[in-house]
CSV table of N, CA and C in Angstrom, one decimal:
chain,number,residue,atom,x,y,z
A,1,MET,N,12.3,6.6,6.7
A,1,MET,CA,13.4,5.7,7.0
A,1,MET,C,14.7,6.1,6.3
A,2,ALA,N,15.8,6.4,7.0
A,2,ALA,CA,17.0,6.8,6.3
A,2,ALA,C,17.8,5.6,5.8
A,3,ILE,N,18.4,5.9,4.7
A,3,ILE,CA,19.3,4.8,4.1
A,3,ILE,C,20.7,4.9,4.8
A,4,SER,N,21.2,3.7,5.2
A,4,SER,CA,22.5,3.7,5.8
A,4,SER,C,23.6,3.9,4.8
A,5,ASP,N,24.8,4.3,5.2
A,5,ASP,CA,25.9,4.5,4.4
A,5,ASP,C,26.2,3.2,3.6
A,6,GLU,N,26.1,2.0,4.3
A,6,GLU,CA,26.4,0.7,3.7
A,6,GLU,C,25.4,0.4,2.6
A,7,GLU,N,24.1,0.7,2.8
A,7,GLU,CA,23.1,0.5,1.8
A,7,GLU,C,23.4,1.4,0.6
A,8,LYS,N,23.7,2.6,0.8
A,8,LYS,CA,24.0,3.6,-0.3
A,8,LYS,C,25.2,3.1,-1.1
A,9,MET,N,26.3,2.7,-0.4
A,9,MET,CA,27.5,2.3,-1.1
A,9,MET,C,27.2,1.1,-1.9
A,10,GLY,N,26.3,0.2,-1.4
A,10,GLY,CA,26.0,-1.0,-2.1
A,10,GLY,C,25.2,-0.7,-3.3
A,11,SER,N,24.5,0.4,-3.4
A,11,SER,CA,23.7,0.8,-4.5
A,11,SER,C,24.4,1.5,-5.6
A,12,VAL,N,25.6,2.0,-5.3
A,12,VAL,CA,26.5,2.7,-6.3
A,12,VAL,C,26.9,1.6,-7.3
A,13,ARG,N,26.6,2.0,-8.6
A,13,ARG,CA,26.8,1.0,-9.6
A,13,ARG,C,28.3,0.7,-9.8
A,14,SER,N,28.6,-0.6,-10.0
A,14,SER,CA,29.9,-1.0,-10.2
A,14,SER,C,30.3,-0.9,-11.7
A,15,ALA,N,31.5,-0.5,-11.9
A,15,ALA,CA,32.0,-0.4,-13.3
A,15,ALA,C,32.6,-1.7,-13.8
A,16,ILE,N,32.4,-2.7,-12.9
A,16,ILE,CA,33.0,-4.0,-13.3
A,16,ILE,C,31.9,-5.0,-13.7
A,17,HIS,N,32.0,-5.5,-14.9
A,17,HIS,CA,31.1,-6.5,-15.4
A,17,HIS,C,31.8,-7.9,-15.2
A,18,LEU,N,31.3,-8.7,-14.3
A,18,LEU,CA,32.0,-9.9,-13.9
A,18,LEU,C,32.0,-10.9,-15.0
A,19,THR,N,31.1,-10.9,-16.0
A,19,THR,CA,31.2,-11.8,-17.1
A,19,THR,C,32.4,-11.5,-18.0
A,20,ILE,N,32.5,-10.2,-18.2
A,20,ILE,CA,33.7,-9.8,-19.0
A,20,ILE,C,35.0,-10.1,-18.2
A,21,VAL,N,35.0,-9.8,-16.9
A,21,VAL,CA,36.2,-10.1,-16.1
A,21,VAL,C,36.5,-11.6,-16.3
A,22,GLY,N,35.5,-12.5,-16.2
A,22,GLY,CA,35.7,-13.9,-16.3
A,22,GLY,C,36.3,-14.3,-17.7
A,23,ASP,N,35.8,-13.7,-18.7
A,23,ASP,CA,36.3,-13.9,-20.0
A,23,ASP,C,37.8,-13.5,-20.1
A,24,ASN,N,38.1,-12.3,-19.6
A,24,ASN,CA,39.4,-11.8,-19.6
A,24,ASN,C,40.4,-12.7,-18.8
A,25,ILE,N,39.9,-13.2,-17.6
A,25,ILE,CA,40.7,-14.1,-16.8
A,25,ILE,C,41.0,-15.4,-17.6
A,26,SER,N,40.0,-15.9,-18.3
A,26,SER,CA,40.3,-17.1,-19.2
A,26,SER,C,41.3,-16.8,-20.3
A,27,ASP,N,41.1,-15.6,-20.9
A,27,ASP,CA,42.1,-15.3,-21.9
A,27,ASP,C,43.5,-15.1,-21.4
A,28,ILE,N,43.6,-14.5,-20.2
A,28,ILE,CA,44.9,-14.3,-19.6
A,28,ILE,C,45.5,-15.7,-19.3
A,29,ALA,N,44.7,-16.6,-18.7
A,29,ALA,CA,45.3,-17.9,-18.4
A,29,ALA,C,45.7,-18.6,-19.6
A,30,ASP,N,44.9,-18.6,-20.6
A,30,ASP,CA,45.3,-19.3,-21.9
A,30,ASP,C,46.6,-18.7,-22.5
A,31,PHE,N,46.6,-17.4,-22.5
A,31,PHE,CA,47.8,-16.7,-23.1
A,31,PHE,C,49.0,-17.0,-22.3
A,32,THR,N,48.9,-17.1,-20.9
A,32,THR,CA,50.1,-17.4,-20.1
A,32,THR,C,50.6,-18.8,-20.4
A,33,ILE,N,49.7,-19.7,-20.6
A,33,ILE,CA,50.1,-21.1,-20.9
A,33,ILE,C,50.8,-21.1,-22.3
A,34,GLU,N,50.2,-20.5,-23.2
A,34,GLU,CA,50.8,-20.4,-24.6
A,34,GLU,C,52.1,-19.7,-24.6
A,35,LYS,N,52.2,-18.6,-23.9
A,35,LYS,CA,53.5,-17.9,-23.8
A,35,LYS,C,54.6,-18.8,-23.2
A,36,TYR,N,54.2,-19.5,-22.1
A,36,TYR,CA,55.2,-20.4,-21.5
A,36,TYR,C,55.7,-21.5,-22.4
A,37,GLU,N,54.7,-22.1,-23.1
A,37,GLU,CA,55.1,-23.1,-24.1
A,37,GLU,C,56.0,-22.5,-25.2
A,38,PHE,N,55.7,-21.4,-25.7
A,38,PHE,CA,56.5,-20.7,-26.8
A,38,PHE,C,57.9,-20.4,-26.3
A,39,LYS,N,58.0,-19.7,-25.1
A,39,LYS,CA,59.3,-19.3,-24.5
A,39,LYS,C,60.2,-20.5,-24.3
A,40,ASN,N,59.6,-21.6,-23.8
A,40,ASN,CA,60.3,-22.8,-23.5
A,40,ASN,C,60.4,-23.9,-24.5
A,41,ASP,N,59.8,-23.5,-25.7
A,41,ASP,CA,59.8,-24.5,-26.8
A,41,ASP,C,59.3,-25.9,-26.4
A,42,THR,N,58.2,-25.9,-25.7
A,42,THR,CA,57.6,-27.1,-25.2
A,42,THR,C,56.1,-27.2,-25.3
A,43,THR,N,55.6,-28.3,-25.1
A,43,THR,CA,54.1,-28.5,-25.0
A,43,THR,C,53.8,-29.1,-23.7
A,44,LEU,N,53.0,-28.5,-22.9
A,44,LEU,CA,52.6,-29.0,-21.6
A,44,LEU,C,51.6,-30.2,-21.8
A,45,SER,N,51.7,-31.1,-20.9
A,45,SER,CA,50.7,-32.2,-21.0
A,45,SER,C,49.3,-31.6,-20.7
A,46,SER,N,48.3,-32.3,-21.1
A,46,SER,CA,46.9,-31.8,-20.9
A,46,SER,C,46.7,-31.7,-19.4
A,47,GLU,N,47.2,-32.6,-18.6
A,47,GLU,CA,47.0,-32.5,-17.1
A,47,GLU,C,47.7,-31.3,-16.5
A,48,THR,N,48.9,-31.0,-17.0
A,48,THR,CA,49.6,-29.8,-16.5
A,48,THR,C,49.0,-28.6,-17.0
A,49,ARG,N,48.5,-28.6,-18.2
A,49,ARG,CA,47.9,-27.4,-18.8
A,49,ARG,C,46.6,-27.1,-18.0
A,50,GLU,N,45.8,-28.1,-17.7
A,50,GLU,CA,44.5,-27.9,-17.0
A,50,GLU,C,44.8,-27.5,-15.6
A,51,ALA,N,45.8,-28.1,-14.9
A,51,ALA,CA,46.2,-27.7,-13.6
A,51,ALA,C,46.6,-26.2,-13.5
A,52,GLY,N,47.4,-25.9,-14.5
A,52,GLY,CA,47.9,-24.5,-14.6
A,52,GLY,C,46.8,-23.5,-14.9
A,53,LEU,N,45.9,-23.8,-15.8
A,53,LEU,CA,44.8,-22.9,-16.0
A,53,LEU,C,43.9,-22.7,-14.8
A,54,ALA,N,43.6,-23.8,-14.1
A,54,ALA,CA,42.8,-23.7,-12.9
A,54,ALA,C,43.5,-22.9,-11.8
A,55,LYS,N,44.8,-23.1,-11.6
A,55,LYS,CA,45.5,-22.4,-10.6
A,55,LYS,C,45.6,-20.9,-10.9
A,56,ILE,N,45.9,-20.6,-12.2
A,56,ILE,CA,45.9,-19.2,-12.6
A,56,ILE,C,44.6,-18.5,-12.4
A,57,LYS,N,43.5,-19.2,-12.9
A,57,LYS,CA,42.2,-18.6,-12.8
A,57,LYS,C,41.8,-18.3,-11.3
A,58,ASP,N,42.1,-19.3,-10.4
A,58,ASP,CA,41.9,-19.1,-9.0
A,58,ASP,C,42.6,-17.9,-8.4
A,59,ALA,N,43.9,-17.8,-8.8
A,59,ALA,CA,44.7,-16.6,-8.3
A,59,ALA,C,44.1,-15.3,-8.8
A,60,LEU,N,43.7,-15.3,-10.1
A,60,LEU,CA,43.2,-14.0,-10.6
A,60,LEU,C,41.8,-13.7,-10.0
A,61,TRP,N,40.9,-14.7,-9.8
A,61,TRP,CA,39.7,-14.4,-9.1
A,61,TRP,C,39.9,-13.9,-7.7
A,62,HIS,N,40.9,-14.5,-7.1
A,62,HIS,CA,41.2,-14.0,-5.7
A,62,HIS,C,41.6,-12.5,-5.8
A,63,ARG,N,42.3,-12.1,-6.8
A,63,ARG,CA,42.7,-10.7,-6.9
A,63,ARG,C,41.5,-9.9,-7.2
A,64,VAL,N,40.6,-10.4,-8.0
A,64,VAL,CA,39.3,-9.6,-8.3
A,64,VAL,C,38.6,-9.4,-7.0
A,65,GLU,N,38.5,-10.4,-6.1
A,65,GLU,CA,37.8,-10.2,-4.8
A,65,GLU,C,38.5,-9.2,-4.0
A,66,GLU,N,39.9,-9.2,-4.0
A,66,GLU,CA,40.6,-8.1,-3.2
A,66,GLU,C,40.3,-6.8,-3.8
A,67,LEU,N,40.2,-6.7,-5.1
A,67,LEU,CA,39.9,-5.4,-5.7
A,67,LEU,C,38.5,-4.9,-5.4
A,68,LYS,N,37.5,-5.8,-5.3
A,68,LYS,CA,36.1,-5.5,-4.9
A,68,LYS,C,36.1,-4.9,-3.5
A,69,LYS,N,36.9,-5.6,-2.6
A,69,LYS,CA,36.9,-5.1,-1.2
A,69,LYS,C,37.6,-3.7,-1.2
A,70,ARG,N,38.6,-3.5,-2.0
A,70,ARG,CA,39.3,-2.2,-2.0
A,70,ARG,C,38.3,-1.1,-2.6
A,71,ARG,N,37.5,-1.5,-3.6
A,71,ARG,CA,36.5,-0.6,-4.1
A,71,ARG,C,35.6,-0.1,-3.1
A,72,MET,N,35.1,-1.0,-2.2
A,72,MET,CA,34.2,-0.6,-1.1
A,72,MET,C,34.9,0.3,-0.1
A,73,GLN,N,36.2,0.1,0.1
A,73,GLN,CA,37.0,1.0,1.0
A,73,GLN,C,37.0,2.4,0.4
A,74,ILE,N,37.3,2.4,-0.9
A,74,ILE,CA,37.4,3.7,-1.6
A,74,ILE,C,36.1,4.4,-1.6
A,75,LEU,N,35.0,3.7,-1.8
A,75,LEU,CA,33.6,4.3,-1.8
A,75,LEU,C,33.4,4.9,-0.4
A,76,ALA,N,33.7,4.1,0.6
A,76,ALA,CA,33.5,4.7,2.0
A,76,ALA,C,34.3,5.9,2.2
A,77,GLU,N,35.6,6.0,1.7
A,77,GLU,CA,36.4,7.2,1.8
A,77,GLU,C,35.8,8.3,1.0
A,78,MET,N,35.2,8.0,-0.1
A,78,MET,CA,34.5,9.1,-0.9
A,78,MET,C,33.3,9.6,-0.2
A,79,PHE,N,32.5,8.8,0.4
A,79,PHE,CA,31.3,9.3,1.1
A,79,PHE,C,31.8,10.1,2.3
A,80,SER,N,32.8,9.7,3.0
A,80,SER,CA,33.3,10.5,4.1
A,80,SER,C,33.9,11.8,3.7
A,81,LEU,N,34.6,11.8,2.6
A,81,LEU,CA,35.1,13.1,2.0
A,81,LEU,C,34.0,14.0,1.6
A,82,ALA,N,32.9,13.4,1.0
A,82,ALA,CA,31.8,14.3,0.6
A,82,ALA,C,31.1,14.9,1.8
A,83,GLU,N,31.0,14.1,2.9
A,83,GLU,CA,30.4,14.7,4.1
A,83,GLU,C,31.2,15.8,4.7
A,84,THR,N,32.5,15.5,4.8
A,84,THR,CA,33.5,16.5,5.3
A,84,THR,C,33.4,17.8,4.5
A,85,THR,N,33.4,17.6,3.2
A,85,THR,CA,33.4,18.8,2.3
A,85,THR,C,32.1,19.6,2.5
A,86,LEU,N,30.9,18.9,2.6
A,86,LEU,CA,29.7,19.6,2.9
A,86,LEU,C,29.7,20.3,4.2
A,87,ASP,N,30.2,19.6,5.3
A,87,ASP,CA,30.3,20.3,6.6
A,87,ASP,C,31.1,21.6,6.5
A,88,GLU,N,32.2,21.6,5.7
A,88,GLU,CA,33.0,22.8,5.6
A,88,GLU,C,32.2,23.9,4.9
A,89,VAL,N,31.4,23.5,3.9
A,89,VAL,CA,30.6,24.5,3.2
A,89,VAL,C,29.5,25.1,4.1
A,90,VAL,N,28.9,24.2,4.9
A,90,VAL,CA,27.8,24.6,5.8
A,90,VAL,C,28.4,25.5,6.9
A,91,ASP,N,29.6,25.1,7.4
A,91,ASP,CA,30.2,25.9,8.5
A,91,ASP,C,30.6,27.2,8.0
A,92,LYS,N,31.1,27.4,6.8
A,92,LYS,CA,31.4,28.7,6.2
A,92,LYS,C,30.2,29.6,6.1
A,93,GLY,N,29.1,29.0,5.8
A,93,GLY,CA,27.8,29.8,5.6
A,93,GLY,C,27.2,30.3,6.9
A,94,LYS,N,27.8,29.8,8.1
A,94,LYS,CA,27.2,30.2,9.4
A,94,LYS,C,27.8,31.5,9.8
C-alpha cells in the first residue's frame, strides 16, 4: 500500500513546539501591555488588561494557524520540486 503525499507531508516533523509557542505568545502579550503602560505612563485597569491580553493572544494564535497552513504549502512545494528534480535525473539517464 503506497503512502499518499498528504500522509507523508503529515509525517514530516514540525520544528514548531506549540507549548513553547504558547509560552512565547503569553510573554509577547504581557510585554505589549507593559510597554503600552510604560510608554503612556499609565496603568490599565484589570478588565482592560485582561481584555487586551485575550485579544492579543487570539490574534497571535490566528497567525500561528496561518503559518501552519503556509508550512503545509511549502512542504507540498518541496515534495513537488523533489519529484521534478528526480524526473530530470531519470530523464537524463535515458
